[in-house]
PDB file of C-alpha atoms in Angstrom:
ATOM      1  CA  UNK E 195     -24.263  18.080 -35.713  1.00 62.00           C
ATOM      2  CA  UNK E 196     -21.738  19.417 -32.056  1.00 76.00           C
ATOM      3  CA  UNK E 197     -19.843  17.479 -30.943  1.00 89.00           C
ATOM      4  CA  UNK E 198     -17.912  18.103 -28.133  1.00 93.00           C
ATOM      5  CA  UNK E 199     -14.945  15.858 -26.201  1.00 93.00           C
ATOM      6  CA  UNK E 200     -16.652  13.928 -22.682  1.00 93.00           C
ATOM      7  CA  UNK E 201     -13.520  15.434 -21.050  1.00 94.00           C
ATOM      8  CA  UNK E 202     -12.646  19.523 -21.598  1.00 95.00           C
ATOM      9  CA  UNK E 203     -16.210  19.935 -24.019  1.00 93.00           C
ATOM     10  CA  UNK E 204     -13.349  20.781 -26.949  1.00 93.00           C
ATOM     11  CA  UNK E 205     -15.117  19.938 -30.335  1.00 92.00           C
ATOM     12  CA  UNK E 206     -14.568  17.240 -31.611  1.00 92.00           C
ATOM     13  CA  UNK E 207     -13.827  16.467 -35.149  1.00 87.00           C
ATOM     14  CA  UNK E 208     -13.445  13.325 -37.040  1.00 86.00           C
ATOM     15  CA  UNK E 209     -15.161   9.754 -37.534  1.00 88.00           C
ATOM     16  CA  UNK E 210     -18.785   9.532 -35.859  1.00 87.00           C
ATOM     17  CA  UNK E 211     -18.554   7.545 -32.873  1.00 88.00           C
ATOM     18  CA  UNK E 212     -15.890   9.542 -31.144  1.00 92.00           C
ATOM     19  CA  UNK E 213     -16.275  10.926 -27.704  1.00 93.00           C
ATOM     20  CA  UNK E 214     -12.796  12.296 -26.697  1.00 94.00           C
ATOM     21  CA  UNK E 215     -10.347  15.596 -28.758  1.00 94.00           C
ATOM     22  CA  UNK E 216      -7.432  13.207 -27.322  1.00 94.00           C
ATOM     23  CA  UNK E 217      -6.457  10.174 -25.639  1.00 94.00           C
ATOM     24  CA  UNK E 218      -4.956  12.450 -22.598  1.00 96.00           C
ATOM     25  CA  UNK E 219      -9.370  13.077 -22.395  1.00 95.00           C
ATOM     26  CA  UNK E 220      -9.947   9.935 -22.648  1.00 95.00           C
ATOM     27  CA  UNK E 221      -7.202   8.388 -20.061  1.00 96.00           C
ATOM     28  CA  UNK E 222      -8.760  11.184 -17.558  1.00 95.00           C
ATOM     29  CA  UNK E 223     -12.220  10.953 -17.859  1.00 95.00           C
ATOM     30  CA  UNK E 224     -12.408   7.513 -16.852  1.00 93.00           C
ATOM     31  CA  UNK E 225     -10.083   7.791 -14.468  1.00 91.00           C
ATOM     32  CA  UNK E 226     -12.103  10.580 -12.644  1.00 89.00           C
ATOM     33  CA  UNK E 227     -15.471   7.897 -13.323  1.00 87.00           C
ATOM     34  CA  UNK E 228     -12.848   4.780 -11.668  1.00 81.00           C
ATOM     35  CA  UNK E 229     -12.118   7.295  -8.871  1.00 78.00           C
ATOM     36  CA  UNK E 230     -15.117   8.392  -7.793  1.00 76.00           C
ATOM     37  CA  UNK E 231     -17.159   4.360  -7.668  1.00 74.00           C
ATOM     38  CA  UNK E 232     -17.305   3.161  -4.079  1.00 68.00           C
ATOM     39  CA  UNK E 233     -13.605   1.425  -2.702  1.00 72.00           C
ATOM     40  CA  UNK E 234     -12.648  -1.568  -4.710  1.00 78.00           C
ATOM     41  CA  UNK E 235     -11.203  -4.743  -2.841  1.00 83.00           C
ATOM     42  CA  UNK E 236      -7.974  -3.421  -4.335  1.00 85.00           C
ATOM     43  CA  UNK E 237      -8.001  -0.391  -3.181  1.00 83.00           C
ATOM     44  CA  UNK E 238      -8.813  -1.194   0.545  1.00 89.00           C
ATOM     45  CA  UNK E 239      -5.715  -3.734   0.088  1.00 93.00           C
ATOM     46  CA  UNK E 240      -3.993  -0.544  -1.382  1.00 93.00           C
ATOM     47  CA  UNK E 241      -4.130   2.249   1.373  1.00 93.00           C
ATOM     48  CA  UNK E 242      -3.639  -0.391   4.123  1.00 97.00           C
ATOM     49  CA  UNK E 243      -0.876  -1.558   3.001  1.00 97.00           C
ATOM     50  CA  UNK E 244       0.654   2.088   2.245  1.00 97.00           C
ATOM     51  CA  UNK E 245      -0.970   2.890   6.409  1.00 97.00           C
ATOM     52  CA  UNK E 246       1.182  -0.244   6.772  1.00 97.00           C
ATOM     53  CA  UNK E 247       4.500   0.485   5.409  1.00 97.00           C
ATOM     54  CA  UNK E 248       3.895   4.055   7.449  1.00 97.00           C
ATOM     55  CA  UNK E 249       3.837   3.560  10.376  1.00 97.00           C
ATOM     56  CA  UNK E 250       6.718   0.910   9.877  1.00 97.00           C
ATOM     57  CA  UNK E 251       9.303   3.536   8.127  1.00 96.00           C
ATOM     58  CA  UNK E 252       8.146   6.333  11.721  1.00 95.00           C
ATOM     59  CA  UNK E 253       8.776   3.497  14.396  1.00 95.00           C
ATOM     60  CA  UNK E 254      11.819   2.262  12.052  1.00 94.00           C
ATOM     61  CA  UNK E 255      13.969   4.825  11.718  1.00 90.00           C
ATOM     62  CA  UNK E 256      17.492   3.644  12.993  1.00 89.00           C
ATOM     63  CA  UNK E 257      16.534  -0.072  10.780  1.00 88.00           C
ATOM     64  CA  UNK E 258      16.150  -1.811  13.324  1.00 91.00           C
ATOM     65  CA  UNK E 259      13.677  -1.673  16.114  1.00 94.00           C
ATOM     66  CA  UNK E 260      11.615  -3.066  18.760  1.00 95.00           C
ATOM     67  CA  UNK E 261       7.252  -2.059  19.349  1.00 95.00           C
ATOM     68  CA  UNK E 262       4.873  -2.688  21.867  1.00 95.00           C
ATOM     69  CA  UNK E 263       2.924  -4.886  19.360  1.00 96.00           C
ATOM     70  CA  UNK E 264      -0.434  -2.844  20.675  1.00 95.00           C
ATOM     71  CA  UNK E 265       0.649  -0.071  20.354  1.00 95.00           C
ATOM     72  CA  UNK E 266       1.539  -0.342  16.074  1.00 96.00           C
ATOM     73  CA  UNK E 267      -2.301  -1.918  16.227  1.00 96.00           C
ATOM     74  CA  UNK E 268      -4.362   1.641  17.741  1.00 96.00           C
ATOM     75  CA  UNK E 269      -2.278   3.322  15.219  1.00 95.00           C
ATOM     76  CA  UNK E 270      -4.209   0.984  12.393  1.00 97.00           C
ATOM     77  CA  UNK E 271      -1.309  -1.845  11.271  1.00 97.00           C
ATOM     78  CA  UNK E 272      -2.839  -4.788  10.454  1.00 97.00           C
ATOM     79  CA  UNK E 273      -0.662  -7.588  10.695  1.00 97.00           C
ATOM     80  CA  UNK E 274      -2.649  -9.655   7.935  1.00 97.00           C
ATOM     81  CA  UNK E 275      -1.193  -7.272   5.097  1.00 97.00           C
ATOM     82  CA  UNK E 276       2.174  -7.682   4.234  1.00 97.00           C
ATOM     83  CA  UNK E 277       3.472  -7.398   0.317  1.00 97.00           C
ATOM     84  CA  UNK E 278       6.004 -10.497   0.875  1.00 96.00           C
ATOM     85  CA  UNK E 279       7.172 -12.151   3.079  1.00 96.00           C
ATOM     86  CA  UNK E 280      11.631 -13.547   4.367  1.00 96.00           C
ATOM     87  CA  UNK E 281      12.586 -16.752   6.454  1.00 96.00           C
ATOM     88  CA  UNK E 282      15.916 -17.649   7.932  1.00 94.00           C
ATOM     89  CA  UNK E 283      18.086 -19.513   9.353  1.00 94.00           C
ATOM     90  CA  UNK E 284      16.557 -20.622  11.910  1.00 94.00           C
ATOM     91  CA  UNK E 285      13.265 -20.402  10.065  1.00 95.00           C
ATOM     92  CA  UNK E 286      12.038 -17.374  12.236  1.00 95.00           C
ATOM     93  CA  UNK E 287       9.818 -15.439   9.247  1.00 96.00           C
ATOM     94  CA  UNK E 288       9.890 -11.798   8.749  1.00 97.00           C
ATOM     95  CA  UNK E 289       6.342 -10.042   7.276  1.00 97.00           C
ATOM     96  CA  UNK E 290       7.800  -6.764   4.655  1.00 97.00           C
ATOM     97  CA  UNK E 291       5.592  -4.586   4.190  1.00 97.00           C
ATOM     98  CA  UNK E 292       7.363  -3.277   0.852  1.00 96.00           C
ATOM     99  CA  UNK E 293      10.941  -2.670   1.900  1.00 96.00           C
ATOM    100  CA  UNK E 294      10.143  -2.440   5.528  1.00 97.00           C
ATOM    101  CA  UNK E 295       9.689  -5.574   7.571  1.00 96.00           C
ATOM    102  CA  UNK E 296       8.446  -7.138  11.247  1.00 97.00           C
ATOM    103  CA  UNK E 297       8.534 -10.031  13.023  1.00 97.00           C
ATOM    104  CA  UNK E 298       5.930 -11.182  16.437  1.00 96.00           C
ATOM    105  CA  UNK E 299       8.311 -12.173  20.006  1.00 95.00           C
ATOM    106  CA  UNK E 300       6.408 -13.029  23.362  1.00 93.00           C
ATOM    107  CA  UNK E 301       8.629 -10.655  25.735  1.00 90.00           C
ATOM    108  CA  UNK E 302       8.345 -10.908  29.371  1.00 88.00           C
ATOM    109  CA  UNK E 303       3.965 -10.668  29.165  1.00 90.00           C
ATOM    110  CA  UNK E 304       4.644  -7.888  26.102  1.00 92.00           C
ATOM    111  CA  UNK E 305       4.243  -8.916  22.151  1.00 95.00           C
ATOM    112  CA  UNK E 306       6.537  -6.612  21.047  1.00 96.00           C
ATOM    113  CA  UNK E 307       7.202  -6.562  16.842  1.00 96.00           C
ATOM    114  CA  UNK E 308      10.826  -6.427  15.789  1.00 96.00           C
ATOM    115  CA  UNK E 309      11.200  -3.680  12.791  1.00 97.00           C
ATOM    116  CA  UNK E 310      14.059  -3.988  10.040  1.00 97.00           C
ATOM    117  CA  UNK E 311      14.343  -3.127   6.389  1.00 96.00           C
ATOM    118  CA  UNK E 312      15.111  -5.030   4.415  1.00 94.00           C
ATOM    119  CA  UNK E 313      18.971  -5.538   2.874  1.00 93.00           C
ATOM    120  CA  UNK E 314      20.135  -7.135  -0.030  1.00 91.00           C
ATOM    121  CA  UNK E 315      20.867 -10.252   1.445  1.00 90.00           C
ATOM    122  CA  UNK E 316      17.213 -11.173   2.203  1.00 87.00           C
ATOM    123  CA  UNK E 317      16.936 -12.480  -1.650  1.00 82.00           C
TER     124      UNK E 317
END
């Protein structure tokens, strides 16, 4: 009876129920299978967090910046997705996507975000 690896199709040796020739092939097979499945909630959240981080990083090259909220939203930023928060001594809450943070401000007739980068003192 010829048995072949379910991933690379190499000939299998060993026990009867064996499906893969190596742990690499087993891992690669299940990774590929999971990747082909429809998007899971976890994956959607992860994608949005990474998108938020990329947008914040792009607009905050100097370490602190102000930008109109609507501009970030147009680019796909979603403020409901963040990794953690930090509250300063004034009680203001900064939301963070990994190391890039933001807080909403009201200036005249426009809502803006103050963008910051995580600092050691924020622990």
